[in-house]
Amino acid sequence: MASHRRPKQPNRARVTVLTTAAAAAVALSSQAANAAPSEKPSKDEVKSKVDALYEEAGLATDKYNGAKEKQKKLEKEIETLQDQVARGQGELNDLREGLGLMASSQYRTGGIDPSVQLFLSADPDDYLDKASTMDQLSAQQIDALKKVQDKQRVLAQQRQEAAGKLKDLADTRESLGEKKKQVQAKLAEAQKLLNTLTAEEKAALADEEQRASRSAGERVQLGNEVPASERGAAALAAADTQLGKPYVSGGSGPNSYDCSGLTQWAYAQAGVQITRTTYTQQNDGPKIGRSQLKPGDLVFFNNLAHVGLYAGNNTVLHAPKPGAVVRYESMNTIGSFQFGVRI
């Protein structure tokens, strides 16, 4: 006959723990569901974060541009040094050939001088250090050997300098790659944020951007302020012809620009060569305050993250940021003004 056992009663403490855990899980799920909508940043929050990322991208772009300029400079210096080494080696070969001819002449007239034999079988630097042999040399031979020694020393220095610059170039190229990745990462992060916006929010941002931009087709009230100089006026006029061209990181014209690329290009059209980055352009002329600004002056913002051309009436002509075009804009909407620079 089968036995019947009373079912085991659940432990009261265990039931209490499980019930409490389940209740907590339900509460957390409810909180998460309620919090989810508020986790999505608003349009204004996205714009603020994107603008901050664009500023960081601008700083990284400037460092990228600086590394790119350094690379170009090093490549030119290395090319010059290598040409000098090649020419110097040819001159050294000619000097050695001259000594060989001298030795041959001595042989034909009665044998090779022992001092010349010593030179031909040993390094001339070591040879000239042997003062005891100096009195055996003619003035012509001494002069020829010194020229060889000097040329060898110069060649050794040039080769060492070239080797150092080649290493510096390799380091610069590596830095260039890192800076480019930083720019791309900031821009990708900004785009990711923009992608969280709805179509309506994107349209609203585009409208705001359009209102901030006064294109070539609109009359810009710049007043009648006297330009800083003829070259400043020429640079501003050149930049005005580029209205509507897109901002592109690293762009230096004529199809696209970043901020310092536009200012450099504009001044080049005025016959003035200024440097490439905001960090160096700040030193291209004397610094001035806001009240001293005149059309054509460079104006710097946001801890050297941005530069433009002062156009008069509190207005700047500049290449603002990714997604925007070269435009006139009020200084009050650009960011924190630092100083102006008069070229």
Coordinates of C-alpha atoms in Angstrom, one line a residue:
M1 CA 0.0 0.0 0.0
A2 CA 1.5 3.3 -1.1
S3 CA 2.4 5.7 1.6
H4 CA 1.2 9.3 1.5
R5 CA 3.4 12.1 2.7
R6 CA 2.3 15.6 3.6
P7 CA 3.8 18.1 1.1
K8 CA 6.8 20.0 2.6
Q9 CA 5.7 23.5 3.6
P10 CA 7.9 26.3 2.3
N11 CA 10.2 28.0 4.7
R12 CA 8.5 31.2 5.8
A13 CA 11.7 33.2 5.8
R14 CA 12.5 32.1 2.2
V15 CA 9.0 33.1 1.1
T16 CA 9.5 36.6 2.6
V17 CA 12.9 37.0 0.8
L18 CA 11.6 36.0 -2.5
T19 CA 8.5 38.2 -2.2
T20 CA 10.6 41.2 -1.3
A21 CA 13.0 40.6 -4.2
A22 CA 10.2 40.2 -6.7
A23 CA 8.6 43.4 -5.4
A24 CA 11.9 45.2 -5.7
A25 CA 12.4 44.0 -9.3
V26 CA 8.9 45.2 -10.2
A27 CA 9.6 48.5 -8.6
L28 CA 12.9 48.9 -10.5
S29 CA 11.3 47.9 -13.8
S30 CA 8.6 50.5 -13.2
Q31 CA 11.2 53.2 -12.4
A32 CA 13.2 52.3 -15.4
A33 CA 10.1 52.5 -17.6
N34 CA 9.2 55.8 -16.2
A35 CA 12.8 57.2 -16.4
A36 CA 13.4 56.0 -20.0
P37 CA 11.8 58.9 -21.7
S38 CA 13.7 61.5 -19.6
E39 CA 17.0 59.8 -20.4
K40 CA 16.8 61.0 -24.0
P41 CA 18.5 64.5 -24.1
S42 CA 16.4 67.4 -25.4
K43 CA 17.2 69.2 -28.6
D44 CA 18.9 72.0 -26.7
E45 CA 21.0 69.6 -24.7
V46 CA 22.0 67.7 -27.8
K47 CA 23.0 71.0 -29.5
S48 CA 25.0 72.1 -26.5
K49 CA 26.9 68.7 -26.4
V50 CA 27.4 68.7 -30.2
D51 CA 28.8 72.3 -30.1
A52 CA 31.2 71.2 -27.3
L53 CA 32.3 68.2 -29.4
Y54 CA 32.8 70.5 -32.4
E55 CA 35.0 72.8 -30.3
E56 CA 37.0 69.8 -29.2
A57 CA 37.2 68.6 -32.8
G58 CA 38.4 72.1 -33.7
L59 CA 41.2 71.9 -31.2
A60 CA 42.2 68.4 -32.4
T61 CA 42.0 69.7 -36.0
D62 CA 44.4 72.5 -35.2
K63 CA 46.9 70.1 -33.7
Y64 CA 46.5 67.9 -36.8
N65 CA 47.1 70.9 -39.0
G66 CA 50.2 71.7 -37.0
A67 CA 51.6 68.2 -37.3
K68 CA 50.8 68.3 -41.1
E69 CA 52.7 71.6 -41.5
K70 CA 55.7 70.1 -39.5
Q71 CA 55.7 67.1 -41.8
K72 CA 55.9 69.3 -44.9
K73 CA 58.7 71.4 -43.3
L74 CA 60.7 68.3 -42.3
E75 CA 60.3 66.7 -45.8
K76 CA 61.7 69.9 -47.4
E77 CA 64.6 70.0 -44.9
I78 CA 65.4 66.4 -45.4
E79 CA 65.3 66.8 -49.2
T80 CA 67.7 69.8 -48.9
L81 CA 70.1 67.9 -46.6
Q82 CA 70.1 64.8 -48.9
D83 CA 71.0 67.0 -51.8
Q84 CA 73.8 68.6 -49.8
V85 CA 75.1 65.2 -48.8
A86 CA 75.1 64.0 -52.4
R87 CA 76.9 67.1 -53.7
G88 CA 79.3 67.0 -50.8
Q89 CA 80.1 63.3 -51.5
G90 CA 80.8 64.3 -55.1
E91 CA 83.1 67.1 -54.0
L92 CA 84.9 64.7 -51.6
N93 CA 85.4 62.2 -54.4
D94 CA 86.9 64.9 -56.6
L95 CA 89.3 65.9 -53.8
R96 CA 90.4 62.3 -53.3
E97 CA 90.8 61.9 -57.0
G98 CA 93.1 65.0 -57.0
L99 CA 95.2 63.5 -54.3
G100 CA 95.4 60.3 -56.3
L101 CA 96.6 62.3 -59.3
M102 CA 99.2 64.0 -57.2
A103 CA 100.5 60.7 -56.0
S104 CA 100.6 59.4 -59.5
S105 CA 102.6 62.4 -60.6
Q106 CA 105.1 61.9 -57.8
Y107 CA 105.5 58.2 -58.8
R108 CA 106.3 59.2 -62.3
T109 CA 108.9 61.7 -61.2
G110 CA 110.7 59.4 -58.8
G111 CA 108.4 57.5 -56.6
I112 CA 105.6 58.2 -54.2
D113 CA 106.3 60.2 -51.2
P114 CA 106.0 58.1 -48.0
S115 CA 103.6 60.6 -46.5
V116 CA 101.3 60.2 -49.5
Q117 CA 101.6 56.4 -49.3
L118 CA 100.5 56.7 -45.7
F119 CA 97.5 58.8 -46.7
L120 CA 96.4 56.4 -49.4
S121 CA 96.5 53.5 -47.0
A122 CA 94.8 55.1 -44.0
D123 CA 92.1 57.6 -42.9
P124 CA 93.2 61.2 -43.6
D125 CA 91.8 62.3 -40.2
D126 CA 94.1 59.9 -38.5
Y127 CA 96.9 60.8 -40.8
L128 CA 96.7 64.6 -40.1
D129 CA 96.9 63.8 -36.4
K130 CA 100.3 62.4 -36.9
A131 CA 102.3 65.6 -36.6
S132 CA 105.6 63.9 -37.3
T133 CA 104.5 63.4 -40.9
M134 CA 103.5 67.0 -41.5
D135 CA 106.9 68.2 -42.4
Q136 CA 107.1 65.5 -45.1
L137 CA 104.2 67.0 -47.0
S138 CA 104.2 69.9 -49.5
A139 CA 102.0 72.9 -48.9
Q140 CA 99.8 71.7 -51.8
Q141 CA 99.4 68.3 -50.2
I142 CA 98.6 69.8 -46.8
D143 CA 95.9 72.0 -48.3
A144 CA 94.4 69.1 -50.2
L145 CA 94.3 66.9 -47.1
K146 CA 92.7 69.6 -45.0
K147 CA 90.0 70.1 -47.6
V148 CA 89.3 66.3 -47.5
Q149 CA 89.2 66.3 -43.7
D150 CA 86.9 69.4 -43.6
K151 CA 84.6 67.9 -46.2
Q152 CA 84.4 64.6 -44.4
R153 CA 83.5 66.4 -41.2
V154 CA 80.7 68.4 -42.8
L155 CA 79.3 65.3 -44.5
A156 CA 79.2 63.4 -41.2
Q157 CA 77.3 66.3 -39.6
Q158 CA 74.9 66.5 -42.4
R159 CA 74.2 62.8 -42.4
Q160 CA 73.7 62.9 -38.7
E161 CA 71.3 65.8 -39.0
A162 CA 69.4 64.1 -41.8
A163 CA 69.1 60.9 -39.7
G164 CA 67.7 62.9 -36.8
K165 CA 65.1 64.6 -39.0
L166 CA 64.1 61.3 -40.6
K167 CA 63.3 60.0 -37.1
D168 CA 61.4 63.2 -36.3
L169 CA 59.5 62.8 -39.5
A170 CA 58.5 59.3 -38.6
D171 CA 57.3 60.5 -35.1
T172 CA 55.4 63.3 -36.7
R173 CA 53.6 61.0 -39.1
E174 CA 52.6 58.8 -36.2
S175 CA 51.3 61.8 -34.3
L176 CA 49.5 63.0 -37.5
G177 CA 47.6 59.7 -37.6
E178 CA 46.7 59.9 -33.9
K179 CA 45.4 63.5 -34.3
K180 CA 43.3 62.5 -37.3
K181 CA 41.7 59.7 -35.3
Q182 CA 40.9 62.2 -32.5
V183 CA 39.1 64.5 -34.9
Q184 CA 37.2 61.7 -36.5
A185 CA 36.2 60.3 -33.1
K186 CA 34.8 63.7 -32.0
L187 CA 32.9 64.2 -35.2
A188 CA 31.5 60.6 -35.0
E189 CA 30.4 61.2 -31.4
A190 CA 28.7 64.4 -32.4
Q191 CA 26.9 62.7 -35.3
K192 CA 25.8 59.9 -33.0
L193 CA 24.1 62.5 -30.8
L194 CA 22.5 64.3 -33.7
N195 CA 21.1 60.9 -34.9
T196 CA 19.1 60.7 -31.6
L197 CA 17.0 63.7 -32.6
T198 CA 13.6 63.3 -34.3
A199 CA 13.0 64.7 -37.8
E200 CA 11.2 67.6 -36.3
E201 CA 14.1 68.4 -33.9
K202 CA 16.6 68.2 -36.7
A203 CA 14.5 70.6 -38.8
A204 CA 14.4 73.0 -35.9
L205 CA 18.2 72.9 -35.5
A206 CA 18.6 73.5 -39.2
D207 CA 16.3 76.5 -39.0
E208 CA 18.4 77.9 -36.1
E209 CA 21.6 77.3 -38.1
Q210 CA 20.1 79.1 -41.1
R211 CA 19.1 82.1 -39.0
A212 CA 22.7 82.3 -37.6
S213 CA 24.1 82.3 -41.1
R214 CA 23.9 85.4 -43.2
S215 CA 24.8 84.3 -46.7
A216 CA 26.2 86.3 -49.7
G217 CA 22.7 86.8 -50.9
E218 CA 21.7 88.9 -47.8
R219 CA 22.9 92.4 -47.1
V220 CA 25.1 92.4 -44.1
Q221 CA 25.2 95.6 -42.1
L222 CA 28.9 96.1 -41.4
G223 CA 28.9 99.8 -40.9
N224 CA 31.7 102.1 -42.2
E225 CA 34.5 101.2 -39.9
V226 CA 38.0 101.9 -41.3
P227 CA 39.9 98.7 -42.0
A228 CA 43.0 97.9 -40.0
S229 CA 45.2 98.2 -43.1
E230 CA 45.1 97.8 -46.8
R231 CA 46.1 94.1 -46.5
G232 CA 43.5 93.6 -43.8
A233 CA 40.9 95.0 -46.2
A234 CA 42.1 92.9 -49.0
A235 CA 42.0 89.7 -46.9
L236 CA 38.5 90.5 -45.7
A237 CA 37.4 91.1 -49.3
A238 CA 39.0 87.8 -50.4
A239 CA 37.2 85.9 -47.6
D240 CA 33.9 87.5 -48.7
T241 CA 34.2 85.7 -52.1
Q242 CA 34.2 82.4 -50.3
L243 CA 30.8 82.8 -48.6
G244 CA 28.8 79.5 -48.8
K245 CA 31.9 77.2 -49.1
P246 CA 31.6 74.3 -46.7
Y247 CA 33.6 73.8 -43.5
V248 CA 35.8 70.7 -43.7
S249 CA 38.4 69.8 -41.0
G250 CA 41.8 70.4 -42.5
G251 CA 40.4 72.4 -45.4
S252 CA 42.6 75.3 -46.6
G253 CA 40.8 76.2 -49.8
P254 CA 39.7 76.9 -52.4
N255 CA 36.8 74.4 -52.2
S256 CA 36.5 74.0 -48.4
Y257 CA 37.9 75.5 -45.2
D258 CA 38.4 75.1 -41.5
C259 CA 38.7 78.3 -39.5
S260 CA 42.4 78.9 -39.7
G261 CA 42.5 77.6 -43.2
L262 CA 40.2 80.4 -44.3
T263 CA 42.1 83.1 -42.5
Q264 CA 45.4 81.9 -44.0
W265 CA 43.9 81.7 -47.5
A266 CA 42.4 85.1 -47.2
Y267 CA 45.7 86.8 -46.2
A268 CA 47.6 84.9 -48.9
Q269 CA 45.3 86.6 -51.5
A270 CA 46.3 89.9 -50.0
G271 CA 50.0 88.9 -50.5
V272 CA 50.7 88.2 -46.8
Q273 CA 51.8 84.7 -45.6
I274 CA 50.6 83.9 -42.2
T275 CA 50.9 80.5 -40.4
R276 CA 48.4 77.7 -40.6
T277 CA 47.0 77.1 -37.1
T278 CA 45.2 79.2 -34.5
Y279 CA 48.1 78.4 -32.1
T280 CA 50.6 80.0 -34.4
Q281 CA 48.4 82.7 -36.0
Q282 CA 48.0 84.2 -32.5
N283 CA 51.7 85.1 -32.8
D284 CA 51.6 86.5 -36.3
G285 CA 50.9 90.1 -35.1
P286 CA 50.4 92.2 -32.0
K287 CA 47.4 91.3 -29.8
I288 CA 44.6 93.8 -29.3
G289 CA 41.4 94.1 -27.3
R290 CA 37.8 94.0 -28.4
S291 CA 37.4 97.7 -28.4
Q292 CA 40.4 98.1 -30.7
L293 CA 39.2 95.7 -33.4
K294 CA 39.0 96.9 -37.0
P295 CA 37.9 95.1 -40.2
G296 CA 40.6 92.6 -41.3
D297 CA 41.9 91.8 -37.8
L298 CA 42.0 88.2 -36.8
V299 CA 39.7 87.4 -33.9
F300 CA 40.2 84.4 -31.6
F301 CA 37.6 82.5 -29.5
N302 CA 37.2 79.6 -27.1
N303 CA 40.8 79.1 -25.9
L304 CA 42.3 79.3 -29.4
A305 CA 39.8 76.7 -30.7
H306 CA 38.5 79.2 -33.3
V307 CA 39.6 82.1 -35.4
G308 CA 37.9 84.4 -37.9
L309 CA 38.1 87.8 -39.6
Y310 CA 36.6 90.8 -37.9
A311 CA 34.2 92.4 -40.5
G312 CA 32.9 95.4 -38.5
N313 CA 29.8 96.1 -36.5
N314 CA 30.5 93.3 -34.0
T315 CA 30.4 90.8 -36.9
V316 CA 32.9 88.1 -37.9
L317 CA 33.4 86.4 -41.2
H318 CA 34.5 82.8 -40.6
A319 CA 34.3 79.1 -41.3
P320 CA 32.3 78.1 -38.2
K321 CA 32.1 74.3 -37.7
P322 CA 31.2 71.0 -39.4
G323 CA 28.0 71.1 -41.2
A324 CA 28.2 74.9 -41.6
V325 CA 29.5 77.1 -44.4
V326 CA 31.7 80.2 -44.6
R327 CA 29.4 83.0 -43.3
Y328 CA 29.0 86.3 -41.4
E329 CA 28.0 85.9 -37.8
S330 CA 27.6 88.1 -34.7
M331 CA 30.5 87.8 -32.3
N332 CA 27.9 87.3 -29.5
T333 CA 26.9 83.9 -30.9
I334 CA 30.3 82.4 -31.6
G335 CA 31.7 81.8 -28.1
S336 CA 34.1 83.3 -25.6
F337 CA 36.2 86.1 -27.2
Q338 CA 39.8 86.0 -26.3
F339 CA 41.7 88.7 -28.3
G340 CA 42.3 90.1 -31.7
V341 CA 45.5 90.1 -33.7
R342 CA 46.5 92.7 -36.2
I343 CA 48.4 91.5 -39.3

